[in-house]
C-alpha atoms as one frame of an Amber mdcrd trajectory, in Angstrom:
protein
  -7.690 -15.126  24.204  -8.501 -15.752  20.518 -11.993 -17.032  21.478 -12.664
 -13.927  23.537 -11.556 -11.661  20.705 -13.753 -13.473  18.216 -16.764 -13.262
  20.518 -16.253  -9.538  21.024 -15.818  -9.020  17.306 -19.042 -10.800  16.448
 -20.993  -8.828  19.049 -19.532  -5.584  17.756 -20.369  -6.565  14.190 -24.088
  -6.496  14.952 -23.875  -2.903  16.118 -21.679  -1.925  13.194 -23.955  -3.092
  10.394 -26.154  -0.011  10.294 -23.132   2.281  10.545 -21.376   0.463   7.723
 -24.246   1.249   5.374 -23.640   5.001   5.703 -23.942   6.382   2.161 -20.948
   7.716   0.286 -20.774  11.061  -1.506 -23.165  11.658  -4.379 -21.699  10.670
  -7.734 -20.586   7.085  -7.246 -23.406   5.644  -5.163 -27.077   6.428  -5.598
 -28.677   3.210  -4.371 -30.721   3.175  -1.201 -29.381   1.061   1.637 -31.831
  -1.702   0.843 -30.541  -1.846  -2.736 -26.828  -1.873  -1.943 -26.549  -5.623
  -1.521 -28.454  -6.218  -4.771 -26.297  -3.949  -6.951 -23.659  -5.680  -9.077
 -21.096  -3.123  -7.914 -21.418  -4.400  -4.359 -21.328  -8.124  -5.002 -18.073
  -9.973  -4.259 -16.391 -11.823  -7.088 -15.414 -15.475  -7.258 -12.176 -15.329
  -5.244 -13.797 -16.960  -2.228 -15.791 -19.633  -4.060 -13.223 -22.039  -2.609
 -11.449 -21.885   0.736  -8.221 -19.884   0.882  -4.894 -20.844   2.493  -4.348
 -18.353   5.302  -1.196 -17.822   7.348  -1.247 -15.725  10.544   2.336 -16.222
  11.728   5.660 -17.742  10.756   5.182 -20.042  13.742   1.648 -21.275  12.969
   0.857 -23.655  10.135  -1.260 -22.184   7.325  -4.909 -23.333   7.241  -7.549
 -23.403   4.534 -10.353 -21.083   5.609 -13.755 -20.014   4.305 -14.694 -16.391
   3.705 -16.701 -16.357   6.942 -13.696 -17.549   8.932 -11.480 -14.941   7.263
 -13.977 -12.224   8.191 -13.822 -13.329  11.821 -10.026 -13.007  11.716 -10.303
  -9.512  10.286 -12.881  -8.418  12.852 -10.730  -9.808  15.658  -7.804  -7.686
  14.471  -5.697 -10.667  13.393  -3.328  -9.797  10.532  -2.707 -12.470   7.938
  -1.319 -13.344   4.528  -3.428 -15.202   1.982  -0.773 -17.459   0.463  -3.090
 -19.600  -1.696  -1.632 -18.407  -4.989   1.896 -17.675  -3.780   2.876 -20.705
  -1.716   6.351 -21.050  -3.214   7.019 -17.418  -2.273   7.206 -18.742   1.279
   9.923 -21.264   0.420  12.813 -19.742   2.343  15.333 -22.053   0.676  15.199
 -19.859  -2.453  16.742 -16.424  -1.933  16.004 -13.200  -3.788  18.469 -10.789
  -5.366  21.566  -9.710  -3.435  21.619  -5.985  -4.088  23.918  -3.104  -3.179
  22.617   0.020  -1.451  24.458   3.360  -1.401  26.685   3.759   1.653  26.659
   7.556   1.370  24.134  10.000  -0.054  25.329  11.524  -3.322  22.296  13.060
  -5.025  21.701  16.064  -2.800  21.595  18.788  -5.453  19.207  16.899  -7.720
  17.009  15.761  -4.833  16.672  19.246  -3.356  15.809  20.788  -6.735  13.074
  18.196  -7.159  11.774  18.554  -3.601  11.266  22.271  -4.264   8.604  21.285
  -6.820   6.502  19.335  -4.307   3.066  20.636  -3.388   0.080  19.444  -1.381
  -2.346  20.467  -4.156  -2.534  17.054  -5.812  -3.483  15.274  -2.583  -6.952
  16.771  -2.344  -7.562  16.822  -6.089  -7.046  13.061  -6.281  -8.337  11.984
  -2.877 -11.748  13.637  -3.143 -12.880  11.558  -6.153 -10.846   8.511  -5.073
 -12.576   8.357  -1.683 -15.961   9.020  -3.295 -16.095   5.403  -4.414 -18.350
   3.691  -1.867 -15.395   1.433  -1.161 -12.461   0.033  -3.122 -13.007  -3.598
  -2.159 -10.539  -5.647  -4.175 -12.903  -8.349  -5.453 -15.719  -6.074  -6.621
 -16.682  -3.756  -9.452 -15.949  -0.795  -7.178 -12.413  -2.082  -6.716 -11.960
  -2.577 -10.444 -13.395   0.822 -11.382 -11.397   2.723  -8.761  -8.192   1.079
  -9.994  -8.962   1.960 -13.600  -9.703   5.547 -12.555  -6.372   5.741 -10.719
  -4.519   4.321 -13.714  -6.084   6.979 -15.933  -4.763   9.730 -13.657  -1.262
   8.235 -13.805  -1.386   7.805 -17.583  -2.520  11.395 -18.053   0.340  12.629
 -15.861   2.888  10.596 -17.820   1.470  11.679 -21.185   1.787  15.350 -20.259
   5.437  14.835 -19.271   6.307  12.945 -22.482   8.656  10.833 -20.390  10.259
   7.424 -20.900   7.697   5.851 -18.599   5.292   2.978 -19.194   2.101   2.502
 -17.186   0.449  -0.898 -17.017  -2.157  -2.791 -15.062  -1.416  -6.172 -13.504
  -4.462  -8.431 -13.552  -5.119 -10.817 -10.672  -7.529 -13.639  -9.887  -9.765
 -11.074  -8.234 -11.375  -8.076  -9.933  -9.066  -5.217  -8.938  -5.795  -4.906
 -10.885  -2.578  -3.467  -9.503  -0.980  -0.543 -11.352   2.726  -0.150 -12.188
   4.505   2.955 -13.524   7.979   2.087 -14.810  10.638   4.797 -15.191  13.126
   3.101 -17.474  16.757   3.170 -16.391  20.049   2.156 -17.930  20.386  -1.122
 -16.016  18.087  -4.074 -15.418  18.091  -3.495 -11.652  14.763  -2.302 -10.236
  13.926   0.032  -7.353  10.318  -0.240  -6.117   8.334   2.511  -4.370   4.844
   1.388  -3.425   1.469   1.886  -1.741  -1.832  -0.008  -1.805  -5.016   1.260
  -3.413  -7.842  -0.874  -1.983 -10.072  -0.112   1.006 -12.498  -2.253   3.004
 -15.066  -1.853   5.727 -14.081  -3.949   8.741 -17.534  -5.418   9.285 -19.010
  -5.605   5.781 -16.010  -5.596   3.450 -17.634  -5.728   0.031 -20.676  -3.477
   0.558 -19.935  -1.420   3.680 -18.783   2.168   3.242 -14.963   2.482   3.338
 -13.733   5.801   2.027 -10.107   4.802   2.719  -8.604   8.300   2.793  -5.732
   7.386   5.111  -5.738   3.626   4.488  -4.319   3.837   1.960  -5.443   6.787
  -0.087  -2.745   8.780   1.673   0.023   6.418   0.549  -1.475   6.306  -2.938
  -1.211  10.071  -3.431   2.082  10.297  -1.526   3.856   8.321  -4.226   1.711
   9.838  -6.998   2.967  13.300  -6.025   6.501  11.895  -5.956   5.983  10.605
  -9.491   4.701  14.015 -10.617   7.809  15.898  -9.525  10.140  13.177 -10.782
   8.544  13.589 -14.204   8.724  17.381 -13.983  12.440  17.051 -13.188  13.097
  14.788 -16.192  14.328  12.126 -13.777  16.522   9.649 -15.690  17.832   7.042
 -13.233  20.641   4.550 -13.756  18.498   1.820 -12.246  14.899   1.384 -13.360
  12.490   2.867 -10.818   8.974   1.464 -10.533   6.028   2.868  -8.601   3.462
   0.245  -7.622  -0.124   0.670  -6.450  -1.160  -2.743  -5.141  -4.591  -4.297
  -5.249  -5.862  -6.587  -2.519  -3.614  -5.599   0.389  -6.617  -5.847   2.691
  -7.242  -9.410   1.512  -3.907 -10.645   2.843  -1.326  -8.863   0.644  -2.732
 -10.455  -2.508  -1.494  -8.067  -5.183   1.980  -7.507  -3.789   2.531 -11.229
  -3.234   1.572 -11.929  -6.846   3.981  -9.291  -8.181   6.828 -10.214  -5.823
   6.375 -13.866  -6.827   6.401 -12.974 -10.509   9.571 -10.895 -10.170  11.281
 -13.606  -8.154  10.249 -16.369 -10.584  11.512 -14.313 -13.523  14.834 -13.572
 -11.795  14.313  -9.810 -11.784  16.930  -7.820  -9.910  14.905  -5.937  -7.311
  17.318  -3.728  -5.357  14.891  -2.640  -2.641  11.275  -1.740  -1.924  10.092
   1.246   0.119   6.402   0.941   0.951   4.022   3.675   2.141   0.885   2.465
   3.926  -0.885   5.377   5.691   0.958   8.687   5.765  -1.687  11.265   6.654
  -2.719  10.963  10.312  -0.876  11.662  13.553  -2.002  12.510  17.072  -1.292
  16.154  17.805  -0.614  15.195  21.427   2.357  13.097  20.276   5.588  14.048
  18.495   5.308  14.255  14.716   7.598  11.534  13.334   8.078   9.090  10.483
   7.326   5.612  11.764   9.670   2.942  10.456   8.638  -0.698  10.670  11.351
  -2.645  12.489  10.152  -6.221  11.975  10.129  -8.202   8.726  12.154  -5.522
   6.978  15.783  -5.207   5.901  18.066  -3.485   8.469  20.302  -1.881   5.837
  17.312  -0.449   3.974  15.926   0.914   7.249  19.271   2.569   7.983  19.249
   4.156   4.541  15.703   5.468   5.047  16.836   7.037   8.340  19.643   8.826
   6.492  17.206  10.035   3.849  14.783  11.335   6.465  17.546  13.236   8.260
  18.877  14.741   5.052  15.692  15.555   3.184  12.725  15.827   5.601  11.988
  17.821   8.741  10.997  14.714  10.740  12.947  12.181  12.734  12.263   8.454
  12.423  11.114   6.111  15.148  11.030   2.343  14.807   8.093   0.199  15.893
   6.901  -3.356  15.321   4.030  -3.909  12.914   3.407  -7.656  13.161   2.900
 -10.484  10.693   1.180  -9.653   7.405   1.173  -5.971   8.324   1.424  -4.567
   4.793   2.901  -5.108   1.359   6.551  -4.634   2.328   6.214  -8.106   3.879
   5.675  -9.673   0.446   9.047  -8.410  -0.788  10.711  -9.410   2.461   9.204
 -12.885   2.170  10.510 -13.143  -1.393  14.043 -12.451  -0.192  14.316  -8.869
  -1.428  15.233  -5.830   0.639  12.217  -3.891   1.901  11.221  -1.164   4.336
   7.983   0.556   5.267   7.362   4.175   6.265   4.271   4.882   8.375   2.535
   8.032   9.579   3.612   7.625  13.222   5.202   5.137  15.585   1.789   4.042
  16.862   0.175   1.460  14.612  -3.343   1.855  15.993  -3.386   5.640  16.363
  -5.938   6.236  13.619  -9.175   4.673  14.837 -11.114   5.839  11.756  -9.705
   3.327   9.274 -11.851   0.561   7.741 -14.949   2.655   8.362 -16.931   5.557
   6.841 -14.953   7.949   9.075 -11.643   7.482   7.232 -12.119  10.752   5.366
  -9.925  13.409   3.790 -10.839  15.780   6.628  -8.811  13.660   9.079  -5.554
  14.023   7.104  -2.666  16.448   7.502  -1.376  17.215   4.011   1.760  18.919
   5.334   2.599  15.731   7.228   2.077  13.701   4.047   4.438  15.996   2.171
   7.356  14.704   4.263   6.642  11.200   2.998   6.573  12.379  -0.617  10.004
  13.878   0.058  11.158  10.495   1.326   9.833   8.729  -1.775  11.600  11.183
  -4.089  14.866  10.887  -2.157  14.700   7.075  -2.214  14.147   7.083  -5.983
  17.144   9.350  -6.571  19.628   7.909  -4.084  18.918   4.216  -4.758  17.989
   4.702  -8.411  21.264   6.507  -9.175  23.569   4.445  -6.977  26.344   2.565
  -8.736  24.955  -0.549 -10.382  26.435  -3.999  -9.949
């Protein structure tokens, strides 16, 4: 079956090449198609100068693979984790932090006051320029520049609020840094709300057009809007609350693995992670729901997210399986910390536009995304203000 998938992927790649060179909006890309591969912005960095250790399942031994072999995996739809720089993260003999989640919701008044401040306005204001980058490939100048641009938007938001929040970039072995906004709490326990910022074209990752509006521009602005209203509400949690925008998710959860490994190695007390990867698309022929990943997540955190959705959103939750290496929640789960992931529907493959030039802002439902911002705000309040250990 794997051989057949690979063969189909390679045949399809030939037909996709011309489509992948579709130009992006004016402003970030002015090169002709023939110049794209020559521009420094579209050249991959040094991450793949040596083979990478790739894992496709808990039940299959990791293998060192070249960039070409990794591209074949991607084009065949095989999800994976690149564990080259985080091998001890996969040592299951070392557990993470044993945290306590709230058994009952207690922050209703504060949450509802903050939810009343939510708006869809920020989504378009940020996504239009964010998706105007030709792509946000993690080991390229485009990936680095888009991350720096995003960090500037976060820093400006924090500066206007004059809040007790620090914003920092986390450098990696590849060009794109992750971004962390830290809302300082009274205790050393940490609550993590996250999304990923990179985007790739399925067939030509580093120079194909990948606007990445849904994957994962939607998650990026979902938690950015949550941060905005938390700041406007002078949110002062007991536990420290961090918002993370990961680099390199599309390369095998690179950024989130690096950060989860760092936190685990340093003995940081991560209470739980709630990850948002794609929040903007749903089939109008299907019920509008919040998809909740059932595999490789923490059951108690999932149960809490269900309570939050019932109490603070207009949508019900439906569980579905996402598979190995599905998104960045898996890095925290692998590190032994609690994690959960909210998704735009209960159908993983519903949005057929992703990883292509067609993943545009026009395909998104901002009102649908607003329910996920509500969930992020509620998670920050209810877990961030729960009794500390």
